[in-house]
Short mmCIF file of C-alpha atoms and ligand atoms in Angstrom, two decimals:
data_model
loop_
_atom_site.label_atom_id
_atom_site.label_comp_id
_atom_site.label_asym_id
_atom_site.label_seq_id
_atom_site.Cartn_x
_atom_site.Cartn_y
_atom_site.Cartn_z
CA MET A 1 75.99 27.27 129.35
CA LEU A 2 72.87 27.90 131.00
CA GLU A 3 71.89 25.87 134.08
CA GLU A 4 68.35 24.04 133.71
CA LYS A 5 66.83 26.79 136.27
CA ASP A 6 67.80 29.16 134.20
CA ALA A 7 66.40 27.95 130.92
CA LYS A 8 63.76 30.19 129.61
CA THR A 9 62.58 27.88 127.00
CA ALA A 10 61.19 24.78 126.81
CA THR A 11 60.83 22.04 123.64
CA ARG A 12 58.94 19.29 122.96
CA THR A 13 58.91 16.51 120.26
CA VAL A 14 56.13 16.70 117.51
CA ARG A 15 55.18 14.47 114.52
CA LYS A 16 52.40 14.64 112.14
CA ALA A 17 49.18 13.67 112.73
CA VAL A 18 47.99 10.94 110.12
CA ASN A 19 44.58 12.49 109.66
CA GLU A 20 45.77 16.01 110.44
CA PRO A 21 42.31 18.11 110.66
CA VAL A 22 41.87 20.84 108.18
CA GLN A 23 41.34 24.24 109.05
CA GLU A 24 37.64 25.21 108.04
CA VAL A 25 36.98 28.92 107.47
CA THR A 26 33.17 30.41 106.21
CA ALA A 27 32.45 33.30 105.00
CA ASP A 28 29.73 35.35 103.16
CA ILE A 29 31.88 36.05 100.12
CA CYS A 30 35.61 34.66 99.22
CA VAL A 31 37.53 36.58 97.10
CA VAL A 32 40.56 34.92 95.30
CA GLY A 33 43.51 36.83 94.29
CA ALA A 34 44.61 40.20 96.25
CA GLY A 35 45.48 42.31 92.92
CA MET A 36 43.75 45.66 92.39
CA ALA A 37 40.83 43.96 91.42
CA GLY A 38 40.69 41.56 94.38
CA ILE A 39 41.54 44.49 97.20
CA SER A 40 38.30 46.29 95.44
CA ALA A 41 35.95 43.16 95.60
CA ALA A 42 37.13 42.42 99.36
CA LEU A 43 36.89 46.16 100.66
CA GLU A 44 33.31 46.77 99.02
CA ALA A 45 31.87 43.44 100.31
CA ALA A 46 33.31 44.47 103.49
CA ARG A 47 31.80 48.00 103.55
CA LEU A 48 28.45 45.97 102.55
CA GLY A 49 28.41 44.32 105.65
CA ARG A 50 29.53 40.96 104.17
CA LYS A 51 32.33 38.72 106.14
CA VAL A 52 34.84 38.35 103.88
CA VAL A 53 38.10 36.11 103.54
CA LEU A 54 40.43 37.32 100.97
CA ILE A 55 43.38 34.74 99.68
CA ASP A 56 46.21 35.21 97.73
CA GLY A 57 49.35 32.82 96.71
CA LEU A 58 51.80 35.23 97.45
CA PRO A 59 52.76 36.15 101.13
CA MET A 60 51.73 39.73 100.73
CA LEU A 61 48.53 41.65 99.27
CA GLY A 62 48.40 43.98 96.46
CA GLY A 63 49.18 41.51 93.47
CA GLN A 64 50.73 42.98 90.68
CA VAL A 65 49.65 46.66 91.46
CA VAL A 66 51.89 46.59 94.30
CA ASN A 67 54.55 43.10 93.97
CA SER A 68 55.40 43.86 90.17
CA ILE A 69 56.24 48.00 90.70
CA ILE A 70 53.53 48.82 87.56
CA GLY A 71 53.77 52.50 88.81
CA THR A 72 50.74 53.91 87.50
CA PHE A 73 46.85 54.26 87.83
CA CYS A 74 45.43 53.83 84.09
CA GLY A 75 41.72 53.97 82.75
CA LEU A 76 40.56 55.93 85.71
CA PHE A 77 40.27 58.96 84.32
CA SER A 78 38.43 60.08 81.07
CA ASP A 79 40.55 61.66 78.03
CA GLY A 80 41.07 65.06 77.71
CA PRO A 81 40.05 67.93 78.14
CA HIS A 82 38.00 67.50 80.84
CA PHE A 83 39.49 64.53 82.62
CA TYR A 84 36.59 63.17 84.81
CA GLN A 85 36.95 60.38 87.17
CA PHE A 86 35.80 57.09 85.63
CA THR A 87 35.67 54.68 88.79
CA HIS A 88 35.40 55.56 92.24
CA GLY A 89 34.70 53.26 95.34
CA ILE A 90 38.43 52.85 96.98
CA ALA A 91 39.88 54.78 94.13
CA ASP A 92 38.48 57.69 95.88
CA ASP A 93 40.11 56.80 98.90
CA ILE A 94 43.44 55.85 97.49
CA LEU A 95 43.82 58.77 95.52
CA ARG A 96 42.99 61.06 98.36
CA ASP A 97 45.13 59.13 100.88
CA LEU A 98 48.12 58.61 98.66
CA ALA A 99 48.33 62.11 97.87
CA ALA A 100 47.77 63.49 101.60
CA THR A 101 51.57 61.88 102.54
CA GLY A 102 53.17 62.65 98.87
CA GLY A 103 52.46 59.43 97.24
CA LEU A 104 50.85 60.25 94.15
CA TYR A 105 52.09 62.25 91.25
CA TYR A 106 50.34 63.61 88.28
CA PRO A 107 52.58 64.21 85.55
CA GLU A 108 52.27 67.28 83.55
CA GLY A 109 52.02 67.78 79.66
CA ARG A 110 50.25 64.09 79.12
CA ARG A 111 48.15 65.55 76.44
CA ASP A 112 45.59 62.43 76.01
CA HIS A 113 45.55 60.98 79.33
CA LYS A 114 45.27 61.66 83.19
CA VAL A 115 47.65 59.26 84.92
CA PRO A 116 49.02 59.33 88.28
CA LEU A 117 51.83 57.60 89.46
CA TYR A 118 52.00 56.11 92.66
CA ASP A 119 54.36 55.34 95.32
CA GLU A 120 54.00 51.41 95.30
CA THR A 121 55.48 51.11 99.03
CA ALA A 122 52.68 53.71 100.24
CA LEU A 123 50.01 51.78 98.26
CA SER A 124 50.81 48.59 99.79
CA ARG A 125 50.52 49.88 103.18
CA TRP A 126 47.51 51.60 102.74
CA ILE A 127 45.80 48.33 101.20
CA GLU A 128 47.17 46.46 104.35
CA LYS A 129 45.50 48.98 106.70
CA ALA A 130 42.11 49.12 104.77
CA VAL A 131 41.93 45.38 104.73
CA GLN A 132 42.55 45.24 108.50
CA ALA A 133 40.43 47.92 109.25
CA ALA A 134 37.59 46.26 107.16
CA GLY A 135 37.74 43.20 109.81
CA ILE A 136 38.26 41.16 106.55
CA THR A 137 40.00 37.36 107.25
CA VAL A 138 43.32 37.23 105.24
CA ILE A 139 44.83 33.95 103.87
CA LEU A 140 48.38 35.17 102.74
CA GLY A 141 50.57 32.24 100.89
CA GLY A 142 47.67 30.39 100.63
CA ILE A 143 47.29 28.78 97.15
CA LEU A 144 43.91 27.88 95.72
CA ARG A 145 44.32 23.89 94.66
CA GLY A 146 40.71 22.34 94.62
CA VAL A 147 37.24 23.54 94.15
CA THR A 148 34.30 21.64 95.50
CA SER A 149 30.89 22.66 93.60
CA LYS A 150 27.28 21.20 93.32
CA GLU A 151 24.31 22.15 91.39
CA ARG A 152 25.70 25.33 89.79
CA ARG A 153 27.19 26.62 93.16
CA ILE A 154 30.69 26.55 94.38
CA THR A 155 30.60 24.93 98.06
CA THR A 156 34.56 24.88 99.29
CA LEU A 157 37.74 26.07 98.28
CA GLU A 158 40.75 23.72 99.04
CA ILE A 159 43.96 26.08 99.80
CA ALA A 160 47.45 24.76 100.76
CA THR A 161 49.76 27.06 102.98
CA ARG A 162 52.94 26.61 104.30
CA TYR A 163 51.65 26.38 107.52
CA GLY A 164 48.73 23.67 106.70
CA ASP A 165 45.70 23.41 104.61
CA VAL A 166 42.52 25.72 104.89
CA ARG A 167 38.91 24.71 103.65
CA ILE A 168 36.87 27.98 102.80
CA ALA A 169 32.94 27.79 102.82
CA ALA A 170 31.13 30.78 101.29
CA ASN A 171 27.81 31.48 99.51
CA GLY A 172 29.69 33.87 96.69
CA PHE A 173 33.04 33.75 95.20
CA VAL A 174 35.29 36.32 93.32
CA ASP A 175 37.71 34.94 90.85
CA ALA A 176 40.06 37.69 90.78
CA THR A 177 43.52 35.35 90.29
CA GLY A 178 44.00 37.30 86.79
CA ASP A 179 44.74 33.95 85.27
CA ALA A 180 41.02 32.72 85.82
CA ALA A 181 42.70 29.81 88.38
CA LEU A 182 39.13 29.49 90.30
CA THR A 183 36.86 29.21 87.01
CA TRP A 184 39.44 26.50 85.85
CA GLN A 185 39.88 24.57 88.93
CA THR A 186 36.06 24.46 89.22
CA GLY A 187 36.21 23.07 85.61
CA LEU A 188 34.20 25.67 83.45
CA PRO A 189 35.50 26.60 80.05
CA CYS A 190 38.45 29.26 79.76
CA ARG A 191 39.99 31.00 76.87
CA ARG A 192 43.59 30.85 76.00
CA LEU A 193 45.86 32.67 73.69
CA THR A 194 46.95 30.94 70.39
CA GLY A 195 49.53 33.59 69.88
CA ASP A 196 51.54 35.72 72.32
CA VAL A 197 50.86 38.74 74.93
CA TYR A 198 54.15 39.62 76.37
CA GLY A 199 54.51 40.47 79.85
CA SER A 200 56.79 42.97 81.68
CA HIS A 201 59.79 42.62 84.17
CA THR A 202 59.87 45.65 85.83
CA ALA A 203 62.22 47.55 88.11
CA ILE A 204 62.83 51.01 90.21
CA LEU A 205 65.87 52.87 90.22
CA ASP A 206 66.88 55.46 92.35
CA GLY A 207 69.88 57.96 92.76
CA ILE A 208 68.47 59.40 88.97
CA ASP A 209 69.03 62.60 87.99
CA VAL A 210 65.33 63.81 87.30
CA ASN A 211 66.40 67.23 85.84
CA ASN A 212 68.47 65.81 83.39
CA HIS A 213 65.96 62.85 82.17
CA PRO A 214 65.68 62.51 78.79
CA THR A 215 62.23 62.59 77.19
CA ARG A 216 60.15 59.48 76.14
CA ASP A 217 60.41 60.16 72.67
CA GLU A 218 64.30 60.80 72.97
CA LEU A 219 64.63 57.67 75.03
CA THR A 220 62.35 55.54 72.55
CA ALA A 221 64.36 57.45 69.78
CA ARG A 222 67.82 55.74 71.37
CA GLN A 223 66.26 52.59 72.60
CA ARG A 224 65.02 51.83 68.63
CA GLU A 225 69.03 52.60 67.58
CA LYS A 226 70.84 50.87 70.16
CA ALA A 227 68.67 47.99 71.06
CA LYS A 228 70.71 45.49 69.47
CA GLU A 229 74.23 46.84 70.39
CA TYR A 230 72.80 46.36 74.15
CA GLY A 231 70.97 43.04 73.67
CA LEU A 232 67.74 44.82 74.30
CA VAL A 233 64.60 42.62 73.41
CA ARG A 234 62.54 45.68 73.34
CA THR A 235 62.94 48.46 71.22
CA ASP A 236 59.85 51.13 72.84
CA GLY A 237 60.03 50.73 76.40
CA ILE A 238 58.44 53.05 78.75
CA VAL A 239 59.60 54.64 81.68
CA PHE A 240 57.81 56.66 84.65
CA VAL A 241 59.91 59.40 86.61
CA PHE A 242 58.50 60.12 90.02
CA PRO A 243 60.55 63.54 90.25
CA ALA A 244 59.87 63.72 94.50
CA ARG A 245 61.24 60.56 95.12
CA GLY A 246 64.02 60.50 92.73
CA THR A 247 62.71 57.24 91.14
CA SER A 248 61.96 55.88 88.01
CA VAL A 249 60.09 52.59 87.08
CA LEU A 250 61.34 51.28 84.16
CA ASN A 251 58.78 49.51 81.99
CA MET A 252 61.09 48.28 78.89
CA THR A 253 61.34 44.38 78.87
CA HIS A 254 58.66 41.90 77.11
CA VAL A 255 58.93 38.14 78.76
CA GLN A 256 56.69 35.64 77.89
CA THR A 257 54.44 34.60 81.08
CA PRO A 258 53.71 30.58 80.04
CA LEU A 259 51.36 28.76 82.43
CA GLU A 260 53.49 26.02 82.99
CA PRO A 261 55.45 26.11 86.46
CA LEU A 262 58.86 25.24 85.16
CA ALA A 263 58.58 27.55 82.04
CA ALA A 264 57.14 30.22 83.98
CA SER A 265 60.08 29.95 86.63
CA ALA A 266 62.80 30.39 83.78
CA LYS A 267 61.21 33.38 82.55
CA ALA A 268 61.28 35.13 85.73
CA LEU A 269 64.83 34.96 86.00
CA GLU A 270 64.98 35.89 82.26
CA GLY A 271 63.44 38.80 83.19
CA LYS A 272 65.58 40.07 85.40
CA ASP A 273 68.31 39.44 82.79
CA GLN A 274 66.72 41.81 80.28
CA ILE A 275 66.46 44.53 83.54
CA ASP A 276 70.46 44.42 84.02
CA LEU A 277 70.96 44.77 80.04
CA VAL A 278 68.29 47.82 80.30
CA VAL A 279 69.74 49.55 83.25
CA ASP A 280 73.48 48.99 81.43
CA PHE A 281 71.63 50.89 78.50
CA LEU A 282 70.27 53.75 80.75
CA ARG A 283 73.68 54.22 82.32
CA LYS A 284 75.87 54.24 79.19
CA GLU A 285 73.69 56.27 76.82
CA PHE A 286 72.19 58.84 79.21
CA PRO A 287 74.98 59.16 82.07
CA LEU A 288 73.96 63.26 83.35
CA ALA A 289 70.37 61.05 84.37
CA TYR A 290 71.30 57.22 84.93
CA GLY A 291 75.18 57.60 85.50
CA LYS A 292 74.67 57.05 89.15
CA ALA A 293 71.37 55.05 89.23
CA ARG A 294 71.35 52.18 91.36
CA ILE A 295 68.38 49.26 91.11
CA ARG A 296 66.41 49.82 94.33
CA ALA A 297 64.11 46.47 93.52
CA TYR A 298 63.17 44.15 90.67
CA GLY A 299 59.28 43.84 90.75
CA LEU A 300 57.60 40.39 90.44
CA PRO A 301 57.21 39.36 87.02
CA GLY A 302 54.50 41.29 85.49
CA VAL A 303 51.53 39.41 83.35
CA ARG A 304 49.03 41.11 81.04
CA GLN A 305 47.01 38.00 79.62
CA THR A 306 47.11 34.34 80.34
CA ARG A 307 43.98 32.44 80.86
CA TRP A 308 40.33 34.09 80.98
CA ILE A 309 36.77 33.12 81.77
CA VAL A 310 34.44 32.25 79.01
CA GLY A 311 31.50 34.49 80.40
CA ARG A 312 27.86 35.05 79.34
CA GLN A 313 29.28 37.64 76.70
CA GLN A 314 32.30 38.49 75.78
CA LEU A 315 33.44 41.94 75.06
CA THR A 316 34.43 42.63 71.74
CA THR A 317 36.94 45.32 69.88
CA ALA A 318 33.76 46.66 68.14
CA ASP A 319 31.90 47.04 71.25
CA VAL A 320 34.81 49.02 72.33
CA PHE A 321 35.32 51.13 68.93
CA ALA A 322 31.81 51.50 69.26
CA GLY A 323 31.33 52.58 73.16
CA THR A 324 28.33 50.00 73.56
CA HIS A 325 26.47 50.96 76.37
CA PHE A 326 25.21 47.48 77.49
CA SER A 327 22.06 47.15 79.10
CA ASP A 328 24.20 45.32 82.01
CA ALA A 329 26.91 48.02 82.35
CA ILE A 330 28.99 47.49 85.72
CA GLY A 331 32.08 50.04 84.39
CA ARG A 332 33.51 52.06 81.87
CA THR A 333 37.17 53.41 80.68
CA ALA A 334 38.61 55.08 77.59
CA TRP A 335 41.97 53.31 78.04
CA PRO A 336 43.38 53.06 74.39
CA ILE A 337 44.05 49.28 73.04
CA GLU A 338 47.73 48.30 73.97
CA LEU A 339 48.55 45.44 72.92
CA HIS A 340 51.94 44.00 73.95
CA ASP A 341 51.98 40.99 71.15
CA LYS A 342 55.42 41.46 69.27
CA SER A 343 58.30 40.98 71.45
CA GLU A 344 60.25 44.10 69.95
CA GLY A 345 56.96 46.45 70.92
CA TYR A 346 53.43 47.31 71.60
CA ILE A 347 50.44 48.58 69.60
CA TRP A 348 48.98 51.60 70.84
CA GLN A 349 45.55 52.62 69.82
CA PRO A 350 43.82 55.70 71.50
CA PHE A 351 40.43 56.99 71.07
CA ALA A 352 38.98 60.05 70.29
CA GLU A 353 38.01 62.99 73.07
CA ASN A 354 34.88 62.09 75.07
CA HIS A 355 35.42 58.37 73.97
CA VAL A 356 33.67 55.72 76.58
CA HIS A 357 33.98 52.40 76.58
CA TYR A 358 31.72 50.06 78.80
CA ILE A 359 31.97 46.85 80.38
CA PRO A 360 29.09 44.23 80.81
CA LEU A 361 28.22 42.41 83.75
CA GLY A 362 28.15 39.24 81.10
CA ALA A 363 31.89 39.61 80.93
CA LEU A 364 32.20 38.71 84.54
CA THR A 365 29.80 35.82 84.91
CA PRO A 366 30.31 32.19 83.73
CA PRO A 367 26.74 31.08 82.61
CA ASP A 368 27.05 27.89 84.13
CA ILE A 369 27.28 28.61 87.73
CA ASP A 370 25.27 30.94 90.13
CA ASN A 371 27.82 32.03 92.40
CA LEU A 372 31.08 32.88 90.88
CA VAL A 373 31.70 36.30 89.67
CA ALA A 374 35.35 37.17 87.64
CA ALA A 375 36.84 40.67 88.41
CA GLY A 376 40.29 42.42 86.96
CA ARG A 377 42.27 41.01 84.14
CA CYS A 378 40.51 37.70 83.59
CA ILE A 379 37.11 38.73 82.47
CA ASP A 380 35.70 37.92 79.03
CA ALA A 381 37.13 40.01 76.27
CA ASP A 382 38.53 39.40 73.16
CA VAL A 383 42.46 39.94 73.00
CA ASP A 384 42.33 43.33 71.78
CA ALA A 385 39.36 44.37 73.86
CA LEU A 386 40.96 43.06 77.23
CA SER A 387 43.96 45.24 76.61
CA SER A 388 41.67 48.08 77.05
CA VAL A 389 39.98 47.02 80.03
CA ARG A 390 43.02 45.13 82.32
CA VAL A 391 44.32 48.41 83.80
CA HIS A 392 43.87 49.45 87.39
CA GLY A 393 40.82 51.61 86.70
CA PRO A 394 38.49 48.79 85.18
CA CYS A 395 40.08 46.52 87.54
CA ILE A 396 38.66 48.68 90.51
CA ALA A 397 35.54 48.74 88.84
CA THR A 398 35.27 44.93 88.10
CA GLY A 399 36.10 44.15 91.66
CA MET A 400 33.84 46.36 93.21
CA ALA A 401 30.61 44.64 90.61
CA ALA A 402 31.62 41.21 91.55
CA ALA A 403 30.71 42.47 95.69
CA HIS A 404 27.70 44.08 94.62
CA ALA A 405 26.51 41.38 92.38
CA LEU A 406 27.26 38.46 94.99
CA ASP A 407 25.64 40.93 98.01
CA LEU A 408 22.58 41.16 95.97
CA ALA A 409 22.72 37.26 94.56
CA GLY A 410 23.02 36.11 98.40
CA THR A 411 22.24 32.41 98.32
CA GLY A 412 20.54 32.95 95.10
CA SER A 413 22.13 33.51 91.43
CA VAL A 414 24.20 36.39 89.85
CA HIS A 415 22.34 35.78 86.84
CA ALA A 416 18.90 36.34 88.58
CA ILE A 417 20.00 39.84 90.07
CA ASP A 418 17.68 43.16 89.79
CA ILE A 419 20.66 44.97 87.05
CA ALA A 420 18.53 48.07 87.62
CA VAL A 421 19.17 47.91 91.39
CA LEU A 422 22.96 46.77 90.74
CA GLN A 423 23.50 49.89 88.61
CA GLU A 424 21.96 52.06 91.07
CA ARG A 425 24.79 51.18 93.42
CA LEU A 426 27.01 51.43 90.79
CA LYS A 427 26.21 54.52 89.10
CA ASP A 428 28.96 56.29 90.51
CA ASN A 429 31.16 54.60 87.97
CA LEU A 430 28.73 54.84 85.13
CA VAL A 431 27.10 58.29 84.85
CA ARG A 432 28.90 60.70 87.02
CA THR A 433 31.23 63.18 85.04
CA ASP A 434 32.60 65.32 88.20
C1 FAD B 501 54.53 44.99 83.33
C2 FAD B 501 53.32 45.68 83.20
C3 FAD B 501 52.76 47.00 83.13
C4 FAD B 501 51.46 47.88 83.53
N1 FAD B 501 51.56 48.83 83.64
C5 FAD B 501 50.14 49.64 83.83
C6 FAD B 501 50.23 50.83 84.39
O1 FAD B 501 51.33 51.41 84.08
N2 FAD B 501 48.87 50.73 84.59
C7 FAD B 501 47.98 50.30 85.14
O2 FAD B 501 46.68 50.64 85.30
N3 FAD B 501 47.81 48.99 84.28
C8 FAD B 501 49.25 48.66 84.27
N4 FAD B 501 49.30 47.01 83.76
C9 FAD B 501 48.30 46.31 83.83
C10 FAD B 501 48.16 45.91 85.62
O3 FAD B 501 48.66 46.53 86.33
C11 FAD B 501 47.09 44.46 85.39
O4 FAD B 501 46.50 44.14 84.58
C12 FAD B 501 46.55 44.42 86.85
O5 FAD B 501 47.26 44.66 88.02
C13 FAD B 501 45.46 43.73 87.10
O6 FAD B 501 45.01 43.39 88.21
P1 FAD B 501 44.42 42.00 88.77
O7 FAD B 501 43.83 42.30 90.52
O8 FAD B 501 43.23 41.57 87.98
O9 FAD B 501 45.52 40.86 88.98
P2 FAD B 501 46.72 40.76 89.56
O10 FAD B 501 47.49 41.63 90.16
O11 FAD B 501 47.77 39.85 88.83
O12 FAD B 501 46.68 39.72 90.86
C14 FAD B 501 46.17 38.59 91.01
C15 FAD B 501 46.50 37.85 91.94
O13 FAD B 501 46.07 36.77 92.24
C16 FAD B 501 47.03 35.88 92.80
N5 FAD B 501 46.30 34.29 92.33
C17 FAD B 501 47.00 34.04 90.88
N6 FAD B 501 46.78 32.77 91.10
C18 FAD B 501 46.43 32.39 92.47
C19 FAD B 501 46.03 30.85 93.10
N7 FAD B 501 46.09 29.99 92.35
N8 FAD B 501 45.82 30.82 94.35
C20 FAD B 501 45.93 32.00 95.17
N9 FAD B 501 46.07 33.33 94.55
C21 FAD B 501 46.84 33.18 93.45
C22 FAD B 501 48.07 36.16 92.55
O14 FAD B 501 49.23 35.74 93.53
C23 FAD B 501 47.85 37.47 92.57
O15 FAD B 501 48.46 38.14 93.48
C24 FAD B 501 50.50 47.03 83.22
C25 FAD B 501 50.70 45.09 83.48
C26 FAD B 501 52.10 44.88 83.36
C27 FAD B 501 52.28 43.30 82.92
#
């Protein structure tokens, strides 16, 4: 036992104060949600010289693109044969920096789409370093639980963390929560599904033999044939093989994603059960490729669509097919309609070569509030249309647009900004074809 004089630590007794003061933070732009859309919005706002605070309910940055081990950047490039890049901004930096360190892989033989695979650990560190270097104030593990608004403006957010509460005041707010949590908490109308759009629980495996990996068609055919035998819910899963890492990301489950806390928790566990069945199937049916495979990590539940905003305008399936060039267009993509509305499979509706569809600012802006812009998978689109604009390319584009719209609005309204000026700032994402 240490002598008292040798003791290196001291202790004191503490008790929670009755009226413990809430920590206050002020910013120009507050971004809620640090997934692909929120990261794009926060970094872009910081590059514009704005003081930015970025909040996420998880204790880490990156949202689904990192923590749900999604695997690829979809919707970032046009369809072949030319394959130009639709969205720039932080996408340029990510593609450059990950490629330089072996964290990016462009699969060969993808006939229709240039869809790079990424190393989620490398991307995670890229995001963390970029956010730190940009001087962004970060609140991790911060759950939005209250919003104060006055005369068409959000004034403050109440954030609960395990270390105490924080109140944030800002001029402008970005709802990049995926579930429109900020819009919802503000009391504004939101849309909900009446049917199902399934999420997927993913996992990354290592120890696979990439040289003996089945083709996608072989894998799908076997999954269709054997799904019942192995208890698989889904019959048409996708696997992304990253040869240099000797890994594959499994996107082979279908799990409901309710917004009710107990049900959501139960489904998160069910998703892992489904993965275990999939791995059993792969090991037994493809022993050369998967006989020695190990699960390196399970992703957090992957959520496709839950609740989203009612915008000034809704992007419709007809707009997507027609490639409507909106007067307030802020981004573009050509990602197919990819609808996961059945437990056993999904609908894949690609477009003709050279197809482009656009996203209007109206789909990011709830009409009854002046300083709120949505980005990412909770913008306003009908179910089929959203499935073609919620992938990472357009998430970066809508995040970037949200930052610029709020920067231009300042203490005014995002509904009154000069659209020509906004589009001039976003022109790389609207007209560049190199
Ligand atoms: C299984 C699956 C596979 C997919 N595959 C691909 C693919 O291969 N390529 C591709 O490009 N896209 C893919 N997608 C789509 C894409 O992953 C998502 O649409 C995209 O990641 C959404 O990004 P986001 O920034 O809008 O939202 P998210 O990544 O969901 O980020 C939202 C963040 O907000 C936080 N948040 C939510 N509510 C609160 C709150 N109340 N308080 C504080 N924080 C909160 C969350 O913690 C989260 O980090 C896939 C999706 C799924 C589910």
